Coordinates of C-alpha atoms and ligand atoms in Angstrom, one line a residue:
X1 CA -7.7 -24.8 55.5
X2 CA -9.5 -21.7 56.4
X3 CA -7.2 -18.5 55.4
X4 CA -7.5 -15.2 57.2
X5 CA -7.4 -12.0 54.8
X6 CA -5.3 -9.6 56.5
X7 CA -5.9 -5.7 56.2
X8 CA -8.3 -3.2 56.5
X9 CA -11.5 -5.2 55.3
X10 CA -10.7 -7.7 58.1
X11 CA -10.8 -4.9 60.6
X12 CA -14.2 -3.7 59.5
X13 CA -15.8 -7.1 59.4
X14 CA -14.4 -8.1 62.8
X15 CA -15.7 -4.9 64.1
X16 CA -19.2 -5.4 62.4
X17 CA -19.2 -8.8 64.2
X18 CA -18.2 -7.3 67.4
X19 CA -21.4 -4.8 67.2
X20 CA -23.7 -7.8 65.9
X21 CA -22.4 -11.4 66.8
X22 CA -25.7 -12.6 64.7
X23 CA -24.4 -11.4 61.5
X24 CA -23.8 -13.9 58.9
X25 CA -21.2 -12.6 56.4
X26 CA -22.4 -12.5 53.1
X27 CA -20.2 -11.4 50.1
X28 CA -20.5 -12.0 46.2
X29 CA -18.2 -12.0 43.2
X30 CA -20.2 -10.2 40.4
X31 CA -18.7 -10.8 37.1
X32 CA -20.0 -9.3 34.0
X33 CA -20.5 -12.5 31.5
X34 CA -18.9 -10.5 28.9
X35 CA -15.5 -12.4 28.7
X36 CA -13.1 -14.7 30.6
X37 CA -12.0 -14.2 33.9
X38 CA -8.3 -12.9 34.2
X39 CA -5.6 -12.5 37.5
X40 CA -7.6 -9.4 38.5
X41 CA -10.8 -11.3 39.0
X42 CA -8.6 -13.8 40.9
X43 CA -8.2 -11.2 43.5
X44 CA -11.7 -10.6 43.8
X45 CA -12.7 -14.1 44.0
X46 CA -10.3 -15.1 46.5
X47 CA -11.2 -12.1 48.4
X48 CA -14.8 -12.6 48.6
X49 CA -14.9 -16.5 48.8
X50 CA -12.0 -16.5 51.4
X51 CA -13.7 -14.2 53.9
X52 CA -16.9 -16.0 53.4
X53 CA -15.1 -19.4 54.5
X54 CA -13.2 -17.7 57.2
X55 CA -16.2 -16.2 59.1
X56 CA -18.5 -18.9 58.2
X57 CA -20.5 -16.8 55.9
X58 CA -21.6 -17.3 52.2
X59 CA -20.5 -15.8 49.1
X60 CA -22.5 -15.6 45.9
X61 CA -21.4 -15.9 42.6
X62 CA -23.7 -13.5 40.8
X63 CA -23.6 -12.9 37.1
X64 CA -23.9 -9.0 36.5
X65 CA -25.7 -9.5 33.3
X66 CA -27.6 -6.1 32.3
X67 CA -25.8 -5.5 29.0
X68 CA -27.3 -7.7 26.4
X69 CA -24.8 -6.5 23.5
X70 CA -21.9 -8.1 25.1
X71 CA -23.0 -10.9 27.3
X72 CA -22.8 -14.7 26.2
X73 CA -24.0 -17.9 27.6
X74 CA -20.6 -19.3 26.7
X75 CA -18.9 -16.7 29.1
X76 CA -21.3 -17.7 32.0
X77 CA -19.9 -21.1 31.5
X78 CA -16.3 -20.2 31.2
X79 CA -16.8 -18.2 34.4
X80 CA -17.9 -20.8 36.5
X81 CA -15.5 -23.6 35.1
X82 CA -12.6 -21.1 36.2
X83 CA -13.8 -20.5 39.6
X84 CA -14.3 -24.1 40.2
X85 CA -10.9 -24.9 39.0
X86 CA -9.4 -22.6 41.3
X87 CA -10.7 -24.5 44.1
X88 CA -13.4 -22.4 45.3
X89 CA -16.8 -23.8 46.5
X90 CA -19.5 -22.2 44.7
X91 CA -22.8 -22.6 46.9
X92 CA -25.0 -20.1 45.2
X93 CA -25.4 -18.7 41.8
X94 CA -27.6 -15.8 41.2
X95 CA -28.1 -13.5 38.0
X96 CA -29.0 -9.7 38.2
X97 CA -31.4 -10.3 35.2
X98 CA -33.4 -12.8 37.3
X99 CA -34.1 -9.6 39.4
X100 CA -35.2 -7.5 36.3
X101 CA -39.0 -7.6 37.4
X102 CA -38.4 -6.1 40.9
X103 CA -35.7 -3.8 39.8
X104 CA -38.5 -2.5 37.3
X105 CA -40.7 -1.8 40.6
X106 CA -38.0 0.0 42.5
X107 CA -37.8 2.0 39.5
X108 CA -41.5 2.9 39.5
X109 CA -41.3 3.6 43.2
X110 CA -38.6 6.3 42.7
X111 CA -40.9 7.9 40.0
X112 CA -43.6 7.9 42.2
X113 CA -41.7 9.4 44.8
X114 CA -40.5 12.0 42.4
X115 CA -37.1 10.9 42.4
X116 CA -36.9 9.8 39.1
X117 CA -38.2 11.0 35.6
X118 CA -38.1 9.9 31.9
X119 CA -35.8 12.2 29.9
X120 CA -35.9 12.7 26.4
X121 CA -32.7 14.4 25.8
X122 CA -30.2 12.9 23.2
X123 CA -27.2 11.3 24.5
X124 CA -25.2 14.1 23.5
X125 CA -27.2 16.7 25.2
X126 CA -27.4 14.8 28.4
X127 CA -23.7 14.7 28.4
X128 CA -23.3 18.2 27.7
X129 CA -25.9 19.4 30.3
X130 CA -24.1 17.1 32.9
X131 CA -21.2 19.9 33.3
X132 CA -17.9 19.3 34.2
X133 CA -15.7 19.5 37.8
X134 CA -15.4 23.0 37.4
X135 CA -18.8 23.6 35.7
X136 CA -22.1 22.9 37.4
X137 CA -24.5 20.8 35.4
X138 CA -28.0 22.3 33.7
X139 CA -31.3 20.7 34.3
X140 CA -33.1 18.7 31.7
X141 CA -36.4 20.3 30.5
X142 CA -38.2 17.1 31.3
X143 CA -37.0 16.9 34.9
X144 CA -40.1 18.3 36.1
X145 CA -42.4 16.3 34.2
X146 CA -45.3 15.1 36.3
X147 CA -45.4 11.5 38.0
X148 CA -48.2 10.3 35.7
X149 CA -46.4 11.3 32.7
X150 CA -43.4 9.8 33.9
X151 CA -45.1 6.6 34.6
X152 CA -46.7 6.6 31.3
X153 CA -43.4 7.0 29.3
X154 CA -41.7 4.4 31.5
X155 CA -44.1 1.9 30.8
X156 CA -43.9 2.7 27.3
X157 CA -40.1 2.2 27.3
X158 CA -40.6 -1.1 28.8
X159 CA -43.3 -1.9 26.2
X160 CA -40.5 -1.3 23.3
X161 CA -42.5 2.0 22.2
X162 CA -39.0 3.9 21.9
X163 CA -36.1 3.2 20.3
X164 CA -32.4 3.0 21.5
X165 CA -31.0 6.2 22.3
X166 CA -34.1 8.2 22.4
X167 CA -35.2 8.1 26.1
X168 CA -34.0 7.2 29.6
X169 CA -34.9 6.8 33.0
X170 CA -32.8 9.2 35.4
X171 CA -32.6 9.8 39.1
X172 CA -33.6 13.3 40.1
X173 CA -30.6 14.1 42.7
X174 CA -28.8 17.3 41.9
X175 CA -27.2 18.9 38.8
X176 CA -25.2 21.2 40.5
X177 CA -23.6 18.4 42.8
X178 CA -19.6 18.4 43.2
X179 CA -20.0 14.8 42.2
X180 CA -20.8 14.4 38.7
X181 CA -22.3 10.9 39.2
X182 CA -25.0 12.7 41.5
X183 CA -26.1 14.9 38.5
X184 CA -29.4 13.0 37.8
X185 CA -27.6 9.6 36.5
X186 CA -29.3 7.5 34.3
X187 CA -31.1 4.3 35.8
X188 CA -32.5 2.5 32.7
X189 CA -31.8 2.7 29.2
X190 CA -33.6 1.4 25.9
X191 CA -31.3 -1.5 24.3
X192 CA -32.5 -3.4 21.3
X193 CA -30.8 -6.7 21.5
X194 CA -31.7 -10.0 22.5
X195 CA -30.5 -10.8 26.2
X196 CA -29.0 -14.4 26.5
X197 CA -30.8 -15.2 29.6
X198 CA -34.3 -13.3 29.3
X199 CA -34.4 -13.5 25.8
X200 CA -36.7 -10.7 24.3
X201 CA -38.6 -10.2 27.3
X202 CA -37.1 -6.5 28.1
X203 CA -36.3 -3.6 25.8
X204 CA -35.1 -1.7 28.7
X205 CA -32.1 -2.5 31.1
X206 CA -30.9 -1.0 34.2
X207 CA -27.5 0.5 34.5
X208 CA -24.9 -0.8 36.7
X209 CA -25.3 1.5 39.6
X210 CA -29.1 1.0 39.8
X211 CA -28.9 -2.8 39.5
X212 CA -25.9 -3.4 41.6
X213 CA -26.7 -2.0 44.9
X214 CA -30.4 -3.6 44.9
X215 CA -29.0 -6.9 43.9
X216 CA -26.9 -6.9 46.9
X217 CA -29.6 -5.8 48.8
X218 CA -32.0 -8.6 47.8
X219 CA -29.3 -11.1 48.3
X220 CA -28.8 -9.7 51.9
X221 CA -25.2 -9.1 50.9
X222 CA -23.5 -7.4 54.1
X223 CA -20.2 -6.4 52.8
X224 CA -20.1 -5.4 49.2
X225 CA -16.4 -5.4 48.1
X226 CA -15.4 -3.6 44.8
X227 CA -12.4 -1.6 43.5
X228 CA -11.5 1.8 44.0
X229 CA -12.8 3.3 40.8
X230 CA -16.2 2.8 42.6
X231 CA -15.5 5.2 45.4
X232 CA -17.6 7.7 43.6
X233 CA -20.3 5.2 42.7
X234 CA -20.8 4.7 46.6
X235 CA -22.8 7.9 47.1
X236 CA -25.2 6.8 44.3
X237 CA -25.3 3.2 45.9
X238 CA -26.2 4.8 49.3
X239 CA -28.8 7.1 47.8
X240 CA -30.6 4.3 46.0
X241 CA -30.8 2.1 48.8
X242 CA -32.1 5.1 51.2
X243 CA -34.8 5.9 48.7
X244 CA -36.4 2.7 47.9
X245 CA -38.0 0.2 50.2
X246 CA -35.6 -2.3 50.9
X247 CA -35.2 -4.2 54.3
X248 CA -31.4 -4.7 53.7
X249 CA -28.9 -2.1 53.7
X250 CA -25.4 -3.4 52.2
X251 CA -22.3 -1.4 52.8
X252 CA -19.9 -1.0 50.1
X253 CA -16.2 -1.0 50.7
X254 CA -13.4 -0.4 48.2
X255 CA -9.9 -1.9 47.6
X256 CA -7.0 -1.3 45.2
X257 CA -7.5 -3.4 41.7
X258 CA -4.7 -5.7 40.7
X259 CA -2.6 -4.4 38.3
X260 CA 0.2 -6.5 36.5
X261 CA 3.4 -5.3 34.6
X262 CA 3.6 -5.9 30.9
X263 CA 0.0 -7.1 30.5
X264 CA -3.7 -5.7 30.1
X265 CA -6.5 -6.5 32.4
X266 CA -9.7 -5.7 30.6
X267 CA -12.0 -7.7 29.1
X268 CA -12.7 -5.3 26.7
X269 CA -9.0 -4.7 25.6
X270 CA -8.3 -8.8 25.4
X271 CA -11.5 -8.9 23.3
X272 CA -9.5 -6.1 21.0
X273 CA -6.6 -8.8 20.9
X274 CA -8.7 -11.5 20.1
X275 CA -10.8 -9.6 17.2
X276 CA -7.3 -8.5 15.6
X277 CA -5.9 -11.9 15.7
X278 CA -3.1 -10.8 17.9
X279 CA -3.8 -13.6 20.2
X280 CA -5.4 -16.9 19.5
X281 CA -8.3 -16.6 21.8
X282 CA -9.0 -16.1 25.7
X283 CA -6.8 -19.1 26.7
X284 CA -3.9 -17.7 24.8
X285 CA -1.0 -18.4 27.2
X286 CA 0.3 -15.0 26.6
X287 CA -2.5 -13.3 28.3
X288 CA -3.5 -13.5 32.1
X289 CA -6.7 -14.9 31.8
X290 CA -7.5 -18.0 34.1
X291 CA -7.7 -20.0 31.1
X292 CA -4.6 -18.7 29.6
X293 CA -2.4 -19.2 32.8
X294 CA -3.7 -22.5 33.2
X295 CA -3.2 -23.4 29.6
X296 CA 0.7 -22.5 30.2
X297 CA 0.8 -24.7 33.1
X298 CA -0.1 -22.3 36.1
X299 CA -1.7 -24.2 39.2
X300 CA -4.6 -22.8 41.2
X301 CA -2.2 -22.9 44.3
X302 CA 0.1 -20.6 42.5
X303 CA -2.3 -18.0 41.6
X304 CA -3.8 -18.0 45.2
X305 CA -0.4 -17.6 46.6
X306 CA 0.2 -14.7 44.1
X307 CA -2.9 -12.8 45.3
X308 CA -2.3 -13.4 48.8
X309 CA 1.1 -12.0 48.6
X310 CA 0.2 -8.6 46.8
X311 CA -2.5 -8.2 49.6
X312 CA -5.5 -6.2 49.9
X313 CA -5.0 -2.5 50.5
X314 CA -6.2 0.7 49.4
X315 CA -2.7 1.3 47.9
X316 CA -2.7 1.4 44.1
X317 CA 0.1 -0.3 42.5
X318 CA 1.8 -2.1 39.6
X319 CA 2.7 -5.6 40.5
X320 CA 6.0 -6.8 39.4
X321 CA 5.6 -9.7 36.8
X322 CA 8.3 -11.6 38.9
X323 CA 6.2 -11.9 41.8
X324 CA 3.5 -14.0 39.9
X325 CA 6.5 -16.2 38.2
X326 CA 7.9 -16.7 42.0
X327 CA 4.5 -18.1 43.0
X328 CA 4.4 -20.4 40.2
X329 CA 8.2 -21.5 40.8
X330 CA 7.8 -22.3 44.1
X331 CA 4.7 -24.4 43.5
X332 CA 6.4 -26.4 40.8
X333 CA 9.6 -26.7 42.6
X334 CA 8.1 -29.8 44.7
X335 CA 5.6 -31.0 42.2
X336 CA 7.2 -31.2 38.9
X337 CA 8.8 -34.5 37.5
X338 CA 12.2 -33.9 36.2
X339 CA 13.0 -34.7 32.7
X340 CA 15.9 -33.8 30.3
X341 CA 15.4 -32.1 27.0
X342 CA 17.5 -30.6 24.4
X343 CA 16.6 -27.6 22.3
X344 CA 18.3 -26.6 19.1
X345 CA 20.0 -30.1 19.4
X346 CA 23.7 -30.6 18.6
X347 CA 24.6 -34.4 17.9
X348 CA 27.8 -35.8 19.6
X349 CA 29.3 -39.0 18.5
X350 CA 31.1 -40.7 21.7
X351 CA 34.0 -42.3 19.5
X352 CA 35.2 -44.6 22.2
X353 CA 31.6 -46.3 22.5
X354 CA 30.5 -49.1 20.3
X355 CA 27.7 -48.3 18.1
X356 CA 25.6 -51.2 19.8
X357 CA 26.5 -50.3 23.3
X358 CA 23.3 -49.5 25.1
X359 CA 23.7 -48.6 28.8
X360 CA 20.7 -48.0 31.0
X361 CA 21.2 -45.7 33.8
X362 CA 18.7 -45.2 36.9
X363 CA 18.0 -41.6 37.5
X364 CA 15.7 -39.9 40.0
X365 CA 12.5 -38.2 38.8
X366 CA 12.9 -35.3 41.5
X367 CA 16.3 -34.9 43.1
X368 CA 14.7 -34.2 46.7
X369 CA 11.6 -36.3 46.6
X370 CA 12.6 -40.0 46.3
X371 CA 8.5 -40.9 46.3
X372 CA 8.2 -39.5 42.9
X373 CA 10.3 -42.5 41.8
X374 CA 13.0 -43.0 39.0
X375 CA 13.2 -43.8 35.7
X376 CA 15.8 -45.3 33.1
X377 CA 17.8 -43.4 30.7
X378 CA 19.9 -44.8 27.8
X379 CA 23.7 -43.9 27.5
X380 CA 25.0 -44.8 24.1
X381 CA 27.4 -43.7 21.3
X382 CA 25.2 -40.8 20.0
X383 CA 23.8 -38.3 21.9
X384 CA 22.2 -34.8 21.9
X385 CA 23.2 -31.6 23.8
X386 CA 21.8 -28.0 23.6
X387 CA 23.6 -26.3 20.6
X388 CA 24.4 -23.5 23.0
X389 CA 26.3 -25.8 25.4
X390 CA 29.0 -25.8 23.2
X391 CA 31.4 -22.9 22.3
X392 CA 34.2 -23.4 19.7
X393 CA 36.3 -20.9 21.5
X394 CA 35.9 -19.9 25.1
X395 CA 38.2 -18.8 28.1
X396 CA 39.0 -21.0 31.0
X397 CA 36.3 -20.1 32.9
X398 CA 33.8 -21.5 30.5
X399 CA 31.5 -23.8 32.5
X400 CA 30.0 -25.7 29.3
X401 CA 31.6 -27.8 26.7
X402 CA 34.5 -26.2 24.5
X403 CA 37.5 -27.4 23.1
X404 CA 40.4 -28.6 25.5
X405 CA 37.7 -28.8 28.5
X406 CA 36.1 -31.8 30.1
X407 CA 32.6 -31.3 31.4
X408 CA 30.1 -34.0 33.2
X409 CA 26.9 -35.4 31.2
X410 CA 24.4 -35.2 33.9
X411 CA 23.9 -38.5 35.8
X412 CA 26.7 -40.2 33.7
X413 CA 30.4 -39.8 32.4
X414 CA 32.6 -36.9 31.6
X415 CA 33.4 -36.2 28.1
X416 CA 35.8 -34.1 25.9
X417 CA 35.8 -32.9 22.3
X418 CA 38.3 -34.3 20.0
X419 CA 37.0 -32.8 16.7
X420 CA 34.2 -30.8 15.1
X421 CA 32.6 -31.8 11.7
X422 CA 31.1 -28.5 9.9
X423 CA 29.3 -28.0 6.5
X424 CA 30.3 -26.0 3.8
X425 CA 28.6 -22.8 5.4
X426 CA 31.0 -23.4 8.1
X427 CA 28.2 -24.3 10.7
X428 CA 28.8 -27.0 13.1
X429 CA 26.9 -30.2 12.5
X430 CA 28.5 -32.7 14.9
X431 CA 31.2 -33.1 17.6
X432 CA 33.3 -35.9 18.4
X433 CA 34.1 -36.8 21.8
X434 CA 35.7 -39.3 23.9
X435 CA 34.2 -40.3 27.3
X436 CA 36.0 -41.4 30.5
X437 CA 34.6 -44.6 31.6
X438 CA 36.2 -44.3 35.2
X439 CA 34.0 -41.1 36.0
X440 CA 30.5 -42.8 36.2
X441 CA 28.9 -40.5 38.9
X442 CA 32.2 -40.2 40.6
X443 CA 34.9 -37.8 40.3
X444 CA 38.6 -38.7 40.3
X445 CA 40.6 -36.5 42.3
X446 CA 43.1 -35.6 39.6
X447 CA 40.6 -34.4 37.0
X448 CA 39.4 -30.9 36.5
X449 CA 35.6 -30.5 35.1
X450 CA 34.4 -27.2 33.9
X451 CA 30.7 -27.9 34.4
X452 CA 27.8 -30.3 34.0
X453 CA 25.5 -30.3 31.0
X454 CA 22.4 -32.3 30.2
X455 CA 21.9 -34.5 27.2
X456 CA 19.7 -37.2 25.7
X457 CA 20.5 -40.3 23.8
X458 CA 19.7 -40.5 20.1
X459 CA 17.9 -43.8 21.2
X460 CA 15.6 -42.2 23.5
X461 CA 14.0 -39.1 22.0
X462 CA 10.8 -37.8 20.9
X463 CA 11.0 -34.8 18.5
X464 CA 9.3 -31.9 20.0
X465 CA 8.5 -28.3 19.2
X466 CA 9.1 -25.8 22.1
X467 CA 7.3 -22.7 22.6
X468 CA 8.8 -20.0 24.6
X469 CA 6.4 -17.3 26.0
X470 CA 7.6 -13.8 27.0
X471 CA 5.3 -10.8 27.9
X472 CA 2.9 -9.7 25.0
X473 CA 3.9 -6.0 25.7
X474 CA 7.1 -4.1 25.2
X475 CA 6.3 -1.4 28.1
X476 CA 5.6 -2.1 31.6
X477 CA 2.2 0.0 31.8
X478 CA 0.2 -0.8 28.6
X479 CA -3.1 0.0 30.3
X480 CA -2.1 3.8 30.4
X481 CA -1.8 3.9 26.6
X482 CA -4.6 5.0 24.6
X483 CA -2.8 3.1 21.4
X484 CA -2.0 0.2 23.6
X485 CA -1.8 -1.8 20.2
X486 CA 1.5 0.1 19.4
X487 CA 3.2 -1.7 22.0
X488 CA 2.9 -5.3 21.1
X489 CA 6.1 -7.4 21.5
X490 CA 7.0 -9.5 18.2
X491 CA 8.9 -12.0 20.4
X492 CA 6.0 -13.0 22.7
X493 CA 6.0 -16.5 21.2
X494 CA 9.1 -18.5 20.0
X495 CA 9.1 -21.9 18.4
X496 CA 12.1 -24.1 18.7
X497 CA 12.9 -27.8 17.6
X498 CA 14.2 -30.2 20.0
X499 CA 13.9 -33.5 21.7
X500 CA 12.6 -34.8 24.9
X501 CA 13.0 -38.2 26.6
X502 CA 10.8 -40.6 25.2
X503 CA 9.7 -42.2 28.6
X504 CA 6.9 -40.0 29.5
X505 CA 3.9 -41.4 31.7
X506 CA 1.2 -42.2 29.6
X507 CA -1.3 -39.7 31.0
X508 CA 0.5 -36.5 29.9
X509 CA 0.1 -34.6 33.3
X510 CA -1.4 -31.1 33.6
X511 CA 1.5 -30.3 35.8
X512 CA 4.3 -29.1 34.0
X513 CA 7.6 -30.9 34.1
X514 CA 10.8 -29.3 34.9
X515 CA 13.2 -29.9 32.0
X516 CA 16.6 -29.8 33.9
X517 CA 18.6 -26.3 33.1
X518 CA 16.0 -25.0 31.0
X519 CA 12.7 -24.5 32.7
X520 CA 9.0 -25.7 33.7
X521 CA 7.0 -26.7 30.7
X522 CA 3.7 -28.1 30.3
X523 CA 3.6 -31.2 27.5
X524 CA 0.7 -31.4 25.2
X525 CA -0.2 -34.0 22.3
X526 CA -1.4 -32.0 19.4
X527 CA -4.1 -33.2 17.1
X528 CA -1.6 -34.3 14.6
X529 CA -0.1 -36.7 17.2
X530 CA 2.9 -34.4 17.5
X531 CA 4.2 -33.7 21.1
X532 CA 4.7 -29.7 22.0
X533 CA 6.0 -28.2 25.1
X534 CA 4.8 -25.0 26.3
X535 CA 6.9 -23.0 28.8
X536 CA 5.0 -22.3 31.7
X537 CA 8.1 -20.3 33.7
X538 CA 11.9 -20.4 33.3
X539 CA 13.9 -21.6 36.2
X540 CA 15.0 -18.1 37.3
Ligands
ATP601 P1 -12.6 -5.6 33.2 O1 -12.5 -4.3 32.8 O2 -11.7 -6.9 33.0 O3 -14.0 -6.2 32.5 P2 -14.6 -5.6 35.2 O4 -14.3 -5.0 36.5 O5 -15.5 -4.8 34.5 O6 -13.1 -5.8 34.8 P3 -16.5 -7.5 36.0 O7 -16.6 -8.6 35.4 O8 -17.4 -6.2 36.2 O9 -14.9 -6.9 35.6 O10 -15.9 -7.8 37.5 C1 -16.2 -8.6 38.5 C2 -15.5 -8.2 39.9 O11 -14.3 -8.4 39.7 C3 -15.7 -7.0 40.3 O12 -16.2 -6.8 41.4 C4 -14.4 -6.1 40.2 O13 -14.3 -5.2 40.8 C5 -13.6 -7.3 40.0 N1 -12.3 -7.0 39.4 C6 -12.1 -6.8 38.1 N2 -10.8 -6.6 37.6 C7 -10.0 -6.7 38.9 C8 -8.9 -6.2 39.4 N3 -8.1 -6.0 38.1 N4 -8.3 -6.5 40.5 C9 -9.3 -6.6 41.4 N5 -10.7 -6.9 41.2 C10 -11.0 -6.9 40.0
MG602 MG1 -17.1 -4.8 33.8

């Protein structure tokens, strides 16, 4: 179903369509293949693809691959996989690196128009000459070199005559401009690295600012949507397009970046976490990459719902983590099969049941969705409950199991404790209980029960490791911290032992299960055949 994007971008587009009803909306999503996509990218993907879909336009997936030092084929593949998984239809894939020849000719055009020159200042000199917000820049001594000399030098740059860092091509704009970006920005630099796509063909590579606007023009992009930090770059975007002979003139519009609490959203910083082995890789469930979220059980629907909920405005804000969590809960509530699981199990012996007794109880797979069917669970003398569902001493308001109260075992009978067995260290090792056989799924009027707890028969379990995930950072906005590594939580991944019901469908689903009273978990079979359960999100 086509969705509408509400907000200022929609108004701009509708206005443009009113002015020109022949306009075909063209947008693009331009990731640099230097890492995996994250939830911030989901916002951009959603925005660009959804707009194109709604207005019968086209959205290009463009790999913005102008820096051979960081880009890799494996990232190209991973990016495509994630967008497809999100459910977007990729009709057209392009690569900035395939425009290198044409970009080169536009640079030559600027040189010929005396609007670009080859500078031989060092990187530091260029930086120092650029000035500050309070101080005007200083012209480079190479600024007024004649056209022929510039053409010569640029051609030498192209042919690998210069080593990295010794020369660059700069636009000749205005070293006194109030916008620092307009103080003769660099358009091309020498980079001595093999490019994953163009291999060893090029010694020079265009900067983002030079390549991006021209790629947009080449592709006939009508609305080039980017995040607010490119507001200043817009002047350069327009300057370049005005001064070269392109026939399309795309417009750039900026919206607020997605920022999420307790995490970082930068491929560069995520890469540092991987290099330092703080996380296991790009798909670690504790980072908000699409692959990390998928690995943890997030669904495409939940991610779409989340970015749609957070909106598309110019208002910069840090989005609370609970908004993301509520999107996945909402989606899974109706989709997830229910099961019982016990964590840190405590054994209960029901004394008034025979050891051979084995009662089958039919229970629904989902309390409100009968089409999800039912299953049989076993009720027997030995069962497990969560250790934290029992307390030796508790007051009358306690809603789980203690001495002197009676609780219901979900879908079954009520039980009460008769005695506790402890080891030499005074730890509880098992409980002895009795059950009331007149209470099966019914509640005798004269009986008061304190609560309902879940359980599994010892005859019906698979031993499992449970992994609980919580935020990787201890502070809300680690992105603001220079030393963000100082705020890594030690509790972001906690392992616990337990059991789940044996009766799992053969194909372990990629949709998480809901373990009643515990949370949503994705179940995996590890290489060593062990079953592990990974928490997608808690119940509340
Ligand atoms: P990162 O710092 O994570 O590498 P980036 O902006 O450098 O992010 P790109 O691969 O260049 O990453 O981004 C591709 C597109 O996704 C760009 O249009 C960019 O503006 C957009 N984008 C990236 N991060 C976010 C975000 N947090 N919120 C919204 N859009 C984003
Ligand atoms: Mg980038």
